């Protein structure tokens, strides 16, 4: 099932992950995730290359933020900017 998020991310194949601590509480949840330029599988074009990044998960967020390094590496361009 495709899942659109308010920040413009679309997860086409949803997969879960598990993060474990070595005891105690975790202050930050991090996992490796793969990101590419936006792509429509129905277009018949091949999928852009995926790049791996470390994701930091904020379970209380109402939006999302990525670093300039991710933007530059994937050649991303904004479709809108919020103040």
CSV table of C-alpha atoms in Angstrom, one decimal:
chain,number,residue,atom,x,y,z
A,1,UNK,CA,0.0,0.0,0.0
A,2,UNK,CA,1.3,3.5,-0.9
A,3,UNK,CA,1.6,5.7,2.1
A,4,UNK,CA,1.8,9.5,1.6
A,5,UNK,CA,3.3,11.6,4.4
A,6,UNK,CA,2.8,15.3,5.0
A,7,UNK,CA,6.4,16.1,4.1
A,8,UNK,CA,6.0,14.7,0.6
A,9,UNK,CA,7.5,11.3,1.2
A,10,UNK,CA,5.8,8.3,-0.4
A,11,UNK,CA,6.6,4.8,0.9
A,12,UNK,CA,5.7,2.4,-1.8
A,13,UNK,CA,6.9,-0.8,0.0
A,14,UNK,CA,6.4,-0.4,3.7
A,15,UNK,CA,8.8,-2.4,5.9
A,16,UNK,CA,9.1,-2.3,9.6
A,17,UNK,CA,12.3,-2.2,11.6
A,18,UNK,CA,13.4,-3.1,15.1
A,19,UNK,CA,15.8,-1.0,17.2
A,20,UNK,CA,17.2,-2.6,20.3
A,21,UNK,CA,19.3,-1.0,23.1
A,22,UNK,CA,22.1,-2.7,25.1
A,23,UNK,CA,20.1,-2.0,28.2
A,24,UNK,CA,18.3,1.1,29.3
A,25,UNK,CA,16.4,3.7,27.3
A,26,UNK,CA,17.4,5.0,23.9
A,27,UNK,CA,17.6,8.8,23.4
A,28,UNK,CA,17.6,8.5,19.6
A,29,UNK,CA,16.2,5.9,17.2
A,30,UNK,CA,18.5,5.5,14.2
A,31,UNK,CA,18.4,3.1,11.2
A,32,UNK,CA,19.8,2.9,7.7
A,33,UNK,CA,17.3,4.0,5.1
A,34,UNK,CA,17.6,4.2,1.3
A,35,UNK,CA,16.5,7.4,-0.6
A,36,UNK,CA,16.3,8.3,-4.3
A,37,UNK,CA,14.9,11.0,-6.4
A,38,UNK,CA,11.1,10.9,-6.8
A,39,UNK,CA,10.1,8.3,-9.4
A,40,UNK,CA,6.8,6.9,-10.7
A,41,UNK,CA,7.0,3.2,-11.4
A,42,UNK,CA,4.1,3.5,-13.9
A,43,UNK,CA,6.3,5.8,-16.1
A,44,UNK,CA,8.3,2.8,-17.4
A,45,UNK,CA,11.5,4.6,-16.6
A,46,UNK,CA,14.1,2.8,-14.5
A,47,UNK,CA,14.3,3.6,-10.8
A,48,UNK,CA,16.9,6.2,-9.9
A,49,UNK,CA,19.8,4.9,-7.8
A,50,UNK,CA,19.2,4.5,-4.1
A,51,UNK,CA,21.6,6.0,-1.6
A,52,UNK,CA,21.9,4.8,2.0
A,53,UNK,CA,21.7,7.3,4.9
A,54,UNK,CA,21.3,7.1,8.6
A,55,UNK,CA,17.7,8.1,9.5
A,56,UNK,CA,16.9,9.6,12.9
A,57,UNK,CA,13.3,8.9,13.9
A,58,UNK,CA,11.3,11.4,15.9
A,59,UNK,CA,8.1,9.6,16.9
A,60,UNK,CA,6.3,12.8,17.8
A,61,UNK,CA,7.0,14.8,14.7
A,62,UNK,CA,4.3,16.2,12.4
A,63,UNK,CA,6.8,16.7,9.5
A,64,UNK,CA,10.2,15.6,8.5
A,65,UNK,CA,13.6,17.2,7.9
A,66,UNK,CA,16.6,16.0,5.9
A,67,UNK,CA,20.1,17.4,5.8
A,68,UNK,CA,21.6,19.4,3.0
A,69,UNK,CA,23.9,16.5,2.4
A,70,UNK,CA,21.0,14.2,1.5
A,71,UNK,CA,19.5,16.9,-0.8
A,72,UNK,CA,22.8,17.3,-2.6
A,73,UNK,CA,23.6,13.6,-2.9
A,74,UNK,CA,20.2,12.8,-4.3
A,75,UNK,CA,19.8,15.9,-6.5
A,76,UNK,CA,16.5,16.7,-4.7
A,77,UNK,CA,14.6,19.9,-5.5
A,78,UNK,CA,11.9,21.3,-3.3
A,79,UNK,CA,8.3,21.4,-4.5
A,80,UNK,CA,7.4,23.9,-1.8
A,81,UNK,CA,9.1,25.4,1.2
A,82,UNK,CA,7.4,26.1,4.6
A,83,UNK,CA,8.6,28.9,6.9
